[in-house]
Short mmCIF file of C-alpha atoms in Angstrom, two decimals:
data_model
loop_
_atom_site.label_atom_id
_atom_site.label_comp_id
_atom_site.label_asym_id
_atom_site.label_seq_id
_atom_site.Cartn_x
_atom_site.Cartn_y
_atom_site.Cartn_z
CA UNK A 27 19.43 86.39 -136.64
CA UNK A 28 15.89 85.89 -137.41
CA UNK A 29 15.03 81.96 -136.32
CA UNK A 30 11.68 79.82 -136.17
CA UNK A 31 10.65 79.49 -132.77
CA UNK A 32 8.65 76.39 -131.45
CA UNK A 33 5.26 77.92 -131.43
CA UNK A 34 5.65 78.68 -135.27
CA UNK A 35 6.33 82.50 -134.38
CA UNK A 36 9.45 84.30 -135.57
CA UNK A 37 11.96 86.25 -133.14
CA UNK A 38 15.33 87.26 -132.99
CA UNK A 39 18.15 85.82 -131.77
CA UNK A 40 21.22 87.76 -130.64
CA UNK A 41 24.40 87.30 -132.40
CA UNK A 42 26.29 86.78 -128.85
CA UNK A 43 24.75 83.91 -127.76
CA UNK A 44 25.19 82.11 -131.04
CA UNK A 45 28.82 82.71 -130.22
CA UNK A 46 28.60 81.31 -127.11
CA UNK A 47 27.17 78.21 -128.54
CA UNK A 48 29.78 77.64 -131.04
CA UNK A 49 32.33 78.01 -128.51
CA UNK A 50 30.87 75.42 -126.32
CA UNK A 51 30.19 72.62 -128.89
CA UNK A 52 32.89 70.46 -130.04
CA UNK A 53 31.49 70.35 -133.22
CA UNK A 54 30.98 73.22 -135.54
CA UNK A 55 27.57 75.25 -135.55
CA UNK A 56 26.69 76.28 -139.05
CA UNK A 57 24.98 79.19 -140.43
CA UNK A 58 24.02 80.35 -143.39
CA UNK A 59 26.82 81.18 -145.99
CA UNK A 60 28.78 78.61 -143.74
CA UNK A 61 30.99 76.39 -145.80
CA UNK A 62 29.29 73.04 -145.57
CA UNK A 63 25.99 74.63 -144.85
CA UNK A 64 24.18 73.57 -147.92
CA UNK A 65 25.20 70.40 -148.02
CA UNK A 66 24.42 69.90 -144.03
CA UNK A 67 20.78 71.17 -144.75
CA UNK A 68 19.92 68.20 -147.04
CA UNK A 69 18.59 64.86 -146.97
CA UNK A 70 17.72 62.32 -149.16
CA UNK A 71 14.57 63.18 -150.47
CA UNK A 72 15.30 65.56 -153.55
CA UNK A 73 11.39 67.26 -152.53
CA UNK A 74 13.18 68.31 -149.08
CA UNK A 75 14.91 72.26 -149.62
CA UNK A 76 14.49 73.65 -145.69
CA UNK A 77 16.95 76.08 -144.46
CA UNK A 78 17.51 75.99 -140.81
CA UNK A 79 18.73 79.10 -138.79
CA UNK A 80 21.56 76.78 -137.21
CA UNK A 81 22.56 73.37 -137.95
CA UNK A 82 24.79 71.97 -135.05
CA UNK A 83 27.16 69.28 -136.09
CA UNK A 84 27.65 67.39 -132.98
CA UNK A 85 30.36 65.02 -131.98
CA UNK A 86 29.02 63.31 -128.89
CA UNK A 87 26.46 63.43 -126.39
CA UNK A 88 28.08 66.63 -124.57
CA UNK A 89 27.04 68.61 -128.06
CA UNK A 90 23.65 67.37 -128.04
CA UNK A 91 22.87 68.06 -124.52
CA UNK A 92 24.16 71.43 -125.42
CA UNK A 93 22.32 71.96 -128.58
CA UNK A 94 18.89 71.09 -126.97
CA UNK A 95 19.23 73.21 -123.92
CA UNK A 96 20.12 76.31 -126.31
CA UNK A 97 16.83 75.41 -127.82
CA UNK A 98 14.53 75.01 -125.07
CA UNK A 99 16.71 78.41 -123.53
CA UNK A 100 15.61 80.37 -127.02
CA UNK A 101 11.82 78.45 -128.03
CA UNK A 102 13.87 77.14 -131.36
CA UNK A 103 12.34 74.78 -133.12
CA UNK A 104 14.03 71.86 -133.31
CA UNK A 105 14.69 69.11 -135.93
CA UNK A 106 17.02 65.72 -135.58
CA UNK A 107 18.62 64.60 -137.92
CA UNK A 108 20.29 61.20 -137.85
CA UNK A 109 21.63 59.41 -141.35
CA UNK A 110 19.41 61.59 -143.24
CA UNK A 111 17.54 59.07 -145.20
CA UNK A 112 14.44 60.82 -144.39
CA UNK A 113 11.44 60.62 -146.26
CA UNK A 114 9.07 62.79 -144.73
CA UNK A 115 11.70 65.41 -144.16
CA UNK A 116 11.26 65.99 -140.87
CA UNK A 117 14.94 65.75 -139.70
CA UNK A 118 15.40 69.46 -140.80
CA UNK A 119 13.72 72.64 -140.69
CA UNK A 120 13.10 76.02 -141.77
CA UNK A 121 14.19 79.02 -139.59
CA UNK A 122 15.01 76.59 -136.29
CA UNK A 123 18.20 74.62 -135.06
CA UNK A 124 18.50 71.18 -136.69
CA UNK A 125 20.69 68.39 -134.20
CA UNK A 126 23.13 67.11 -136.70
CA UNK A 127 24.27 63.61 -135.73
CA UNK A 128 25.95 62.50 -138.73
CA UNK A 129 29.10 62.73 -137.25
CA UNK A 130 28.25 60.31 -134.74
CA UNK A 131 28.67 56.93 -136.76
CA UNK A 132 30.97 55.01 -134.54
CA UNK A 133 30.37 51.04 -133.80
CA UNK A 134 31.85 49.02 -131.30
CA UNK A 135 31.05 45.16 -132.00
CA UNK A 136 31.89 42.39 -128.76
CA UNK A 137 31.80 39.52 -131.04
CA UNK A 138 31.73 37.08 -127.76
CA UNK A 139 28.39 39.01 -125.85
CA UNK A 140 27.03 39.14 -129.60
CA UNK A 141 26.17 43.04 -128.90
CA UNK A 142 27.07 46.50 -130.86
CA UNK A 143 27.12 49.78 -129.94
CA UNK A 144 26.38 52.24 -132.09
CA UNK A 145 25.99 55.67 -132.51
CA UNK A 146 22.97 57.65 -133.24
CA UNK A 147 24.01 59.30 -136.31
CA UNK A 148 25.23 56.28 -138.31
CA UNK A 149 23.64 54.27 -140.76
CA UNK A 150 22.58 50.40 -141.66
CA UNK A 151 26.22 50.70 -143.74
CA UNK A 152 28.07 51.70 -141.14
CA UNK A 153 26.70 49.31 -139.07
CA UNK A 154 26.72 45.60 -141.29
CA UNK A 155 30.65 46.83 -142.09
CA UNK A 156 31.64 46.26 -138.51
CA UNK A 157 29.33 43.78 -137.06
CA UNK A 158 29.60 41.22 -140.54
CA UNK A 159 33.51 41.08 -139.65
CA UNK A 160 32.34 37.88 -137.09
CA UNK A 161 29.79 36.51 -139.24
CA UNK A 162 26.93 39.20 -136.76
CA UNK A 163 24.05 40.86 -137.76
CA UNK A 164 21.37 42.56 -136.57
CA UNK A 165 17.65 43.61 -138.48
CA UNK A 166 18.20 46.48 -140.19
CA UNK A 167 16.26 47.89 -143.40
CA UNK A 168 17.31 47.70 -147.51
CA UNK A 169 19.02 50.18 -148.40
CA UNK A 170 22.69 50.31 -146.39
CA UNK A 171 22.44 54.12 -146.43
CA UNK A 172 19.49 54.14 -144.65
CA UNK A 173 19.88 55.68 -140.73
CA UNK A 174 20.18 53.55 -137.73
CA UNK A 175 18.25 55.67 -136.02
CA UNK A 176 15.24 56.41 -137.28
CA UNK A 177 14.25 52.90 -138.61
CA UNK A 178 15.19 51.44 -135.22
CA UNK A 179 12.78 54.13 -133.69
CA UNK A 180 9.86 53.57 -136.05
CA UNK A 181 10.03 49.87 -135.91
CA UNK A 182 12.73 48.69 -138.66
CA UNK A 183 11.59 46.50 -141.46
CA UNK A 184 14.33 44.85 -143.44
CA UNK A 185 15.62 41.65 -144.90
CA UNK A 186 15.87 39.76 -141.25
CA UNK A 187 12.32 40.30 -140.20
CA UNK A 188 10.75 37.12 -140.38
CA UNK A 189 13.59 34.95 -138.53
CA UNK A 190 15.24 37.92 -135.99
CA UNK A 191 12.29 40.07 -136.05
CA UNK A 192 12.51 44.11 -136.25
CA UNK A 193 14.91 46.38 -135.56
CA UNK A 194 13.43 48.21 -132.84
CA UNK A 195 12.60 43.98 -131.28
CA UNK A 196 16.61 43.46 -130.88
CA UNK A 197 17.29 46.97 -129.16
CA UNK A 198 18.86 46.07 -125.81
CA UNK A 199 19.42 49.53 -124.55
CA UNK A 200 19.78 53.58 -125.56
CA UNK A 201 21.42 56.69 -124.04
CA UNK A 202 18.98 59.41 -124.73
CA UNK A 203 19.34 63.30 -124.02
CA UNK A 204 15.84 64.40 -122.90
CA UNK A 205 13.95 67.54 -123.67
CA UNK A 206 15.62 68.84 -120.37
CA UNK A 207 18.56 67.98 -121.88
CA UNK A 208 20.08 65.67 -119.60
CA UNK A 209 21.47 62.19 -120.54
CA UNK A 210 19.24 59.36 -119.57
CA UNK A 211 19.60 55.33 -120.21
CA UNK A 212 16.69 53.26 -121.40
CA UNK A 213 16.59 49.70 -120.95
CA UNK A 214 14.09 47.21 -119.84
CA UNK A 215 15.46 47.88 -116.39
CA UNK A 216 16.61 51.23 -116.34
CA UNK A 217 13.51 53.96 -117.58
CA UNK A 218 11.41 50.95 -119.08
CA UNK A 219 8.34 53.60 -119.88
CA UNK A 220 11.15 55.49 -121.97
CA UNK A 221 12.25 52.37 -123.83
CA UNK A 222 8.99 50.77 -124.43
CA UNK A 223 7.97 54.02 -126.14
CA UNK A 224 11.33 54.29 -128.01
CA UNK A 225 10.75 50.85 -129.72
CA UNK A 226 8.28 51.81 -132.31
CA UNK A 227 7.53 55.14 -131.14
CA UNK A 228 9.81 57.25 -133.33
CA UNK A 229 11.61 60.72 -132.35
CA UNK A 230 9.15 61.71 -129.66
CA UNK A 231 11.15 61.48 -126.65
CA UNK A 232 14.52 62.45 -126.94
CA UNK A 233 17.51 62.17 -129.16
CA UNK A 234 19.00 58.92 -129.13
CA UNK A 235 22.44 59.21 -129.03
CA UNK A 236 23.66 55.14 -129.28
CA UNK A 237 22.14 51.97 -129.44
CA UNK A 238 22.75 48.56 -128.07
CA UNK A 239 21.51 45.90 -130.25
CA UNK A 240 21.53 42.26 -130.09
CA UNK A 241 23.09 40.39 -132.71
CA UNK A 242 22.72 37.34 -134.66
CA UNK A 243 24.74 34.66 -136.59
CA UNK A 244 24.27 35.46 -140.20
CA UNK A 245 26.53 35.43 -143.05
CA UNK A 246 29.03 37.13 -144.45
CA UNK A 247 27.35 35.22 -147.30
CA UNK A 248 23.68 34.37 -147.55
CA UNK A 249 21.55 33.28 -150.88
CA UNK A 250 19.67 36.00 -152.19
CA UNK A 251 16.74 35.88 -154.67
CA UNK A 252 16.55 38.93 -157.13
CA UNK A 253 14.40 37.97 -160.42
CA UNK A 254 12.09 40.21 -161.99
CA UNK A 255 9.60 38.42 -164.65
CA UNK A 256 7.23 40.52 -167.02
CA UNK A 257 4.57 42.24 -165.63
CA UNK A 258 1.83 41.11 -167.95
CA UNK A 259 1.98 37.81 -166.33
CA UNK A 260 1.85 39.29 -162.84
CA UNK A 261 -1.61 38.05 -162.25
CA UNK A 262 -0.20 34.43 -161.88
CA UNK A 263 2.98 35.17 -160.16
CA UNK A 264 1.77 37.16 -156.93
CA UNK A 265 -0.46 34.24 -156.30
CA UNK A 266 1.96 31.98 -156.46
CA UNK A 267 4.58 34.40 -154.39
CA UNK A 268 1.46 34.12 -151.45
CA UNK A 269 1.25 30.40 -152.01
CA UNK A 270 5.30 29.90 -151.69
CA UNK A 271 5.62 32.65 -148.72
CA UNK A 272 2.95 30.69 -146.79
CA UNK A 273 4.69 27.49 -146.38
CA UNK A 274 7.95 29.08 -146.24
CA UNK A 275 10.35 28.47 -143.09
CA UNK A 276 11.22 31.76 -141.08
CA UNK A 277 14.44 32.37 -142.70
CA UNK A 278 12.91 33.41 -145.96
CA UNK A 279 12.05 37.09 -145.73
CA UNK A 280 10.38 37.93 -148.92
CA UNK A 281 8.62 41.08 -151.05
CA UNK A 282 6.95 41.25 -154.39
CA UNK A 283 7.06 44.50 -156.35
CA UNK A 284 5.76 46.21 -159.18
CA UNK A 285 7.61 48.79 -161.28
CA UNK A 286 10.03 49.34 -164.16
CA UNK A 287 13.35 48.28 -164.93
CA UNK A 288 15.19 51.69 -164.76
CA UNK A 289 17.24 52.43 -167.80
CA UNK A 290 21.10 52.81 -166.27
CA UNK A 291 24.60 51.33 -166.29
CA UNK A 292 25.02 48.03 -165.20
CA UNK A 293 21.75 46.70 -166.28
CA UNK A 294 21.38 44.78 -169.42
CA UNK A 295 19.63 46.86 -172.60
CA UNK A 296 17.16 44.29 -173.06
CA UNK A 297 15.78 44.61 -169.79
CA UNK A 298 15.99 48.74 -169.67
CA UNK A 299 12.50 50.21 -169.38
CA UNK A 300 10.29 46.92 -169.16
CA UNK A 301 7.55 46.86 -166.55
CA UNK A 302 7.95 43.67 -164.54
CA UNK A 303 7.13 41.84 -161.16
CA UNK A 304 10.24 41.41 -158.92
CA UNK A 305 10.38 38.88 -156.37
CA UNK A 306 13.33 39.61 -153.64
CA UNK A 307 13.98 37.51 -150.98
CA UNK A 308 16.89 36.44 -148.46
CA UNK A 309 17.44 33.33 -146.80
CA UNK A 310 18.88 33.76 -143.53
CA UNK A 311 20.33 30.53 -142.89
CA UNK A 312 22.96 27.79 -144.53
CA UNK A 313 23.05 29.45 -148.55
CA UNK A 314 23.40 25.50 -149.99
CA UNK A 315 19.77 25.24 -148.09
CA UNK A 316 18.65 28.78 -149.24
CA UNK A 317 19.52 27.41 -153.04
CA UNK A 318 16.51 24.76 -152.22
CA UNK A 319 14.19 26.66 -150.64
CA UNK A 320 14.18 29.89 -152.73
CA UNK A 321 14.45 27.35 -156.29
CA UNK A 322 10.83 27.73 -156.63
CA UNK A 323 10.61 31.53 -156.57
CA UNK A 324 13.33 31.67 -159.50
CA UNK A 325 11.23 29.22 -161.97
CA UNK A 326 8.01 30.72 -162.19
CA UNK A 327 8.33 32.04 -165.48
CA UNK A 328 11.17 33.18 -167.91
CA UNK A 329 12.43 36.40 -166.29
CA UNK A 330 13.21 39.48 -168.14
CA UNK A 331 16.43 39.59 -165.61
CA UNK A 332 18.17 37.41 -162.38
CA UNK A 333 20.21 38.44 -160.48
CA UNK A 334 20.16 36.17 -158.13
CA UNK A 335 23.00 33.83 -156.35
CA UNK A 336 25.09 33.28 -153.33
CA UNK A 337 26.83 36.45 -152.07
CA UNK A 338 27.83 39.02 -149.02
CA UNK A 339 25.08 39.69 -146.36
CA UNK A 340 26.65 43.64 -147.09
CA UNK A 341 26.42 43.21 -150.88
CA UNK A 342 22.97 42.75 -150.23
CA UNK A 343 21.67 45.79 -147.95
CA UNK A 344 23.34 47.83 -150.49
CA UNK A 345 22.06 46.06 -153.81
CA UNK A 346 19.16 48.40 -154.00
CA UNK A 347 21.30 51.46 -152.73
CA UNK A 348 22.19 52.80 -156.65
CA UNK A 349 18.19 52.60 -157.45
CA UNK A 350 18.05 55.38 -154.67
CA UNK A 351 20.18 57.47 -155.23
CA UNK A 352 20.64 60.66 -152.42
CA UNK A 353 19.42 64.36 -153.43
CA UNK A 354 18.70 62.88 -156.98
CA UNK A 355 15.20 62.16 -157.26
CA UNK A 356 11.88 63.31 -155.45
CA UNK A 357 10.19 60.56 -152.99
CA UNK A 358 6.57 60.73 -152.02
CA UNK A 359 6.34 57.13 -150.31
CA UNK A 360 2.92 56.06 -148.27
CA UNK A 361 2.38 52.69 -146.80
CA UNK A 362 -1.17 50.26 -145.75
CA UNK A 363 -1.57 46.98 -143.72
CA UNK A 364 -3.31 44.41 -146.08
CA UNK A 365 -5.28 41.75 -144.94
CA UNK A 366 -5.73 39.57 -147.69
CA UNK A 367 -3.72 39.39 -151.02
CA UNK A 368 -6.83 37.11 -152.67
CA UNK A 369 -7.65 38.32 -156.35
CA UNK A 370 -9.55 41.39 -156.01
CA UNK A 371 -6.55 42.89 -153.79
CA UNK A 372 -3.98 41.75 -156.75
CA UNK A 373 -6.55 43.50 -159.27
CA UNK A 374 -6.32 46.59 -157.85
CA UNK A 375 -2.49 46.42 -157.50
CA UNK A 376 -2.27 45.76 -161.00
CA UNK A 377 -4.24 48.79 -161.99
CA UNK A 378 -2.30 50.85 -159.81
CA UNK A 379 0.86 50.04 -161.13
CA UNK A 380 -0.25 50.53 -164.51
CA UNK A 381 -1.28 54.01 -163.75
CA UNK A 382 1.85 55.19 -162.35
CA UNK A 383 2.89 58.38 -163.66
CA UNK A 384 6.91 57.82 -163.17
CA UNK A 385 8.75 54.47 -164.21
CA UNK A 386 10.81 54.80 -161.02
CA UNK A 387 7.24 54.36 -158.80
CA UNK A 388 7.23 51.08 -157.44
CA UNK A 389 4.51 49.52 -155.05
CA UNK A 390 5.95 46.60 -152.75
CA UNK A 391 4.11 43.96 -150.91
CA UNK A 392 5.77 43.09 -148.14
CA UNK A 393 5.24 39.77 -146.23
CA UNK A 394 5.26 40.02 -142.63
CA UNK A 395 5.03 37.08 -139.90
CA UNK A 396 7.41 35.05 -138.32
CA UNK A 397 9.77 36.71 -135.63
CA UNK A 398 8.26 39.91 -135.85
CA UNK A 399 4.53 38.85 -135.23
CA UNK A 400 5.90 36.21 -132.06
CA UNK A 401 6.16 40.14 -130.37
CA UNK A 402 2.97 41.01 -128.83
CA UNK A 403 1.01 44.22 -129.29
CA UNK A 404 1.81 45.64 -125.98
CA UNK A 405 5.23 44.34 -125.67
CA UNK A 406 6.93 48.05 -127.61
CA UNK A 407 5.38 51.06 -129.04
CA UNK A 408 5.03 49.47 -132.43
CA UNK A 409 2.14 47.85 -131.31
CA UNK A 410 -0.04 45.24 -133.27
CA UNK A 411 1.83 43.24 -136.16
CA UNK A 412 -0.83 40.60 -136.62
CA UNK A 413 -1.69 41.75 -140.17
CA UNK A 414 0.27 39.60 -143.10
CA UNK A 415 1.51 41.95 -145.32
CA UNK A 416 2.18 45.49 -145.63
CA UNK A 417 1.70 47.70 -148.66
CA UNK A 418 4.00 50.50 -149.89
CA UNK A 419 3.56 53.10 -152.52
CA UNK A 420 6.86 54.34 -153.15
CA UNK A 421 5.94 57.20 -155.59
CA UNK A 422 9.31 58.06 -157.18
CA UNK A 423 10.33 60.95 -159.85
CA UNK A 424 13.00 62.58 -160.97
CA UNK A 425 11.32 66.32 -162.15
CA UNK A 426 10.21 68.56 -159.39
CA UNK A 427 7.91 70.09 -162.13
CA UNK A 428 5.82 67.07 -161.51
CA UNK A 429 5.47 66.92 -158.11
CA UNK A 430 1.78 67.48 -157.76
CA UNK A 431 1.50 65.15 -160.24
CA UNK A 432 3.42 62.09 -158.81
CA UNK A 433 2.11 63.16 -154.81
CA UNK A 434 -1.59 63.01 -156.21
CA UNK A 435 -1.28 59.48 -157.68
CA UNK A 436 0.28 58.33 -154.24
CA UNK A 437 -2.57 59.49 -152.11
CA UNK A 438 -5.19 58.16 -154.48
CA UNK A 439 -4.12 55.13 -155.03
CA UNK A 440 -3.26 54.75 -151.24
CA UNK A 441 -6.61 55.64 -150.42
CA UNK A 442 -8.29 52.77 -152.98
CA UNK A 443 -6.15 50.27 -150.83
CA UNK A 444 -7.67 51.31 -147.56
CA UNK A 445 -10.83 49.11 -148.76
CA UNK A 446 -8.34 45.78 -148.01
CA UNK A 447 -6.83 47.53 -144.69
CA UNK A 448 -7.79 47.37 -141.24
CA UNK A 449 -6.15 50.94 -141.16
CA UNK A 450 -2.77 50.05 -140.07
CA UNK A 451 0.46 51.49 -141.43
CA UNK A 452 3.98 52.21 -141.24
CA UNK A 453 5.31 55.03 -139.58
CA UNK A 454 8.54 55.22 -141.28
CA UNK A 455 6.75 55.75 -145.08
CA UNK A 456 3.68 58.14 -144.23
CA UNK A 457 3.78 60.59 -146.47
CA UNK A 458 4.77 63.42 -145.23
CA UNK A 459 3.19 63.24 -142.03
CA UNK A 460 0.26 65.09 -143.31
CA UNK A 461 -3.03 63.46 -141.76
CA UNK A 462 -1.12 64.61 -138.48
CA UNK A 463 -2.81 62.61 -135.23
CA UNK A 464 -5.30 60.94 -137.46
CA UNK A 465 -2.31 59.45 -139.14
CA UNK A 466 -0.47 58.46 -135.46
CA UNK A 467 -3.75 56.87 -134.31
CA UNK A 468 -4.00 54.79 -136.84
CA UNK A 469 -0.67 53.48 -136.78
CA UNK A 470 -0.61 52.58 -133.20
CA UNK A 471 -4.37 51.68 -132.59
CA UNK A 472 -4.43 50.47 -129.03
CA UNK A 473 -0.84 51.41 -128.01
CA UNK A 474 -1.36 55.35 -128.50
CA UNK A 475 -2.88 56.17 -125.38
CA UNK A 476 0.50 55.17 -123.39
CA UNK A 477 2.38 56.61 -125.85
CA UNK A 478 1.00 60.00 -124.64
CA UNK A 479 1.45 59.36 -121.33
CA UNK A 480 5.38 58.39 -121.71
CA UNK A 481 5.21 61.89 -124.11
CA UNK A 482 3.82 63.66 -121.33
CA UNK A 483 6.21 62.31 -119.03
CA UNK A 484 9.62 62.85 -120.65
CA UNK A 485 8.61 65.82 -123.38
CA UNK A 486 5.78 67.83 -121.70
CA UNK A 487 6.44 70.75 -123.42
CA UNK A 488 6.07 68.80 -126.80
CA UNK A 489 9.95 70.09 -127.72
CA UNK A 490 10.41 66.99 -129.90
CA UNK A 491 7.74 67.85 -132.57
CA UNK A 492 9.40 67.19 -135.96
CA UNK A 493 8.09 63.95 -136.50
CA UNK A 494 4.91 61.76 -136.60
CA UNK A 495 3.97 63.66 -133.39
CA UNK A 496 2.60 62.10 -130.23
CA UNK A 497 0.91 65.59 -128.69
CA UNK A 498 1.42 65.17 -124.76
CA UNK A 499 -1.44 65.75 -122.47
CA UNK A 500 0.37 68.96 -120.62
#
């Protein structure tokens, strides 16, 4: 078998001690031609078509601490793949063996300590199903298929931020298998160099195979504001989104986008293919008091569509799932810190937006604050949160024929917005990791230097390298 190795050279790999592999794991240990092989390869970026040599489907920590020494035995590359909502497609790749935890999606809620465990390969779906049974919650992202793992790892923005904070801010604990491949615990007693760089500091250290998090009182049913008005009139509404979001209490998180009504089933004709400026935003708390705060947000113009009301906590982390669907469409998404949202920043949104070459692009201002900024800059790898909103340019297509296209009108427009950045981003939409350490520095500013010494600690050898790498010192 011809495979990748880790220092981008190819080799051979005998056929025997692939056998012995698949003998030892629990799971199975795929190949290509292997029923299931193709569909075990992808992710949910449509752009993503890598073909490892061996994709092995592990069951437990055993096949992971397995997998990883039969990598570092060989010099395979080696890729991680979690719930597979990857972006930058780094959870597989070409030629090497790719850690398949999808089968790993077990979670065990104690309703009374208020804590779940769950398993590295499962996702924000898996994990609001079990935990919204006793009215618990903890910060996850959107979009319910989304992986556990690799937004807790890059920080975690989602719907909870403001009053609970981020994902990776609630993380109590994690059994990790180490680039030795040995099974370590991280907690702010046990390893605490290991978990302060695994809070924020994304797949550089191991491969996380369960998480304790903390959870919270919230739901089942919350009030949820979902109104899009048209985007000519866009130019008054953000302003008066900032206005509304700076007064608001802590259990309104909140984003304002810009894109196009998609034309599908289930939305109403009318609305189908208008360009308009969605505000979203959950309150947290009591939904009679959400109806009271959030009233403002749905009477700032007549919208083009509402959909708006009381409902499930799980209804909505998956409202958005059916606008992203998996395999289906190409994603290019990039993301900026913004300082100010004043009128020359809106300006510049506005002419970005109507430049877009897809209908399915969206950019989203995200307002930050709260919870998540109460965290200081050295407390986890994330690092500094003081800036007030974040910017994402989720470019968004469905023909691969325009690719260039649709990835060039990302990275120019992303570029414009650096003139109302400090140069912050987030991790977990960069691209495709392309501006390499440039692109880590920037997102950790003042935190990166430990981050390379807790690298060069626990993954000298720099075997952990599909991701927004951290290059250790050794």
């Amino acid at each position: 078998m011809n495979v990748q190795t880790i220092d981008d050279d190819q080799t051979t790999l005998d056929a025997d001690h692939v056998d012995a592999l698949a003998e030892r794991l629990r799971g199975p240990l795929l190949r290509e031609g292997d029923a299931g092989y193709d569909a075990a390869r992808q992710v949910w970026n449509g752009m993503i078509d890598k073909r490892p040599a061996l994709i092995a489907r592990c069951t437990g920590a055993a096949d992971v601490m397995d997998a990883v020494r039969f990598a570092r035995e060989h010099d395979l590359l080696l890729a991680v793949r979690g719930g597979g909502h990857n972006v930058s497609g780094d959870a597989v790749c070409d030629g090497g063996l790719t850690v398949d935890l999808s089968r790993m999606n077990g979670v065990h809620v104690d309703p009374e300590a208020q804590v779940a465990r769950v398993e590295g390969g499962a996702t924000w779906g898996d994990v609001d199903r079990e935990t919204q049974a006793f009215g618990l919650a903890t910060p996850g992202g959107v979009v319910s298929t989304t992986g556990v793992a690799g937004l807790t790892l890059g920080g975690g923005l989602g719907w909870l931020r403001r009053k609970h904070g981020l994902s990776c801010d609630n993380l109590r604990s994690a059994d990790v298998v180490t680039a030795e491949g040995e099974r370590v615990t991280a907690s702010a007693d046990e390893n605490p160099d290991l978990f302060w760089g695994l809070r924020g500091g994304g797949g550089n250290f191991g491969v996380v195979t369960s998480f304790e998090f903390d959870l919270h009182e919230v739901g089942p049913e919350v009030l949820f504001v979902g109104v899009m008005y048209p985007m000519e009139e866009a130019g008054r509404l953000l302003p008066a989104w900032r206005d509304f979001m700076a007064e608001a209490p802590e259990e309104v998180s909140s984003q304002a986008m810009l894109w196009t009504v998609p034309e599908m089933e289930g939305l109403p004709e009318a609305a189908q293919g208008r360009p308009v400026c969605m505000m979203g935003a959950l309150y947290s708390g009591d939904p009679d008091e959400g109806k009271q705060v959030l009233g403002p947000l749905r009477e700032l113009s007549d919208p083009v569509l509402d959909m708006s009301g009381v409902m499930p906590y799980t209804a909505v982390q998956a409202s958005q799932d059916h606008f992203y669907p998996a395999g289906e469409l190409q994603y290019y998404w990039k993301s900026t810190e913004l300082e100010r949202l004043d009128d020359e920043v809106i300006d510049a949104l506005l002419d970005h937006a109507a430049e877009r070459p897809s209908p399915r692009t969206h950019l989203i201002v995200w307002h930050q604050g709260g919870a998540m900024r109460r965290v200081g800059p050295d407390e986890t790898a994330f690092g500094d949160r003081s800036a007030p909103y974040l910017l994402t340019i989720d470019s968004t297509w469905f023909d691969p024929a325009r690719n260039e296209e649709n990835v060039a009108w990302a990275r120019e427009a992303w570029q414009d917005m650096q003139r109302f950045s400090g140069g912050g981003l987030y991790l977990n939409i960069a691209g495709m990791s392309e501006n390499g350490e440039g692109l880590v520095r920037s997102a950790y500013g003042g935190t990166y230097d430990r981050l390379v010494e807790v690298k060069t600690r626990w993954d000298p050898d720099n075997v952990f390298r599909m991701n927004q790498n951290i290059e250790p010192t050794a």
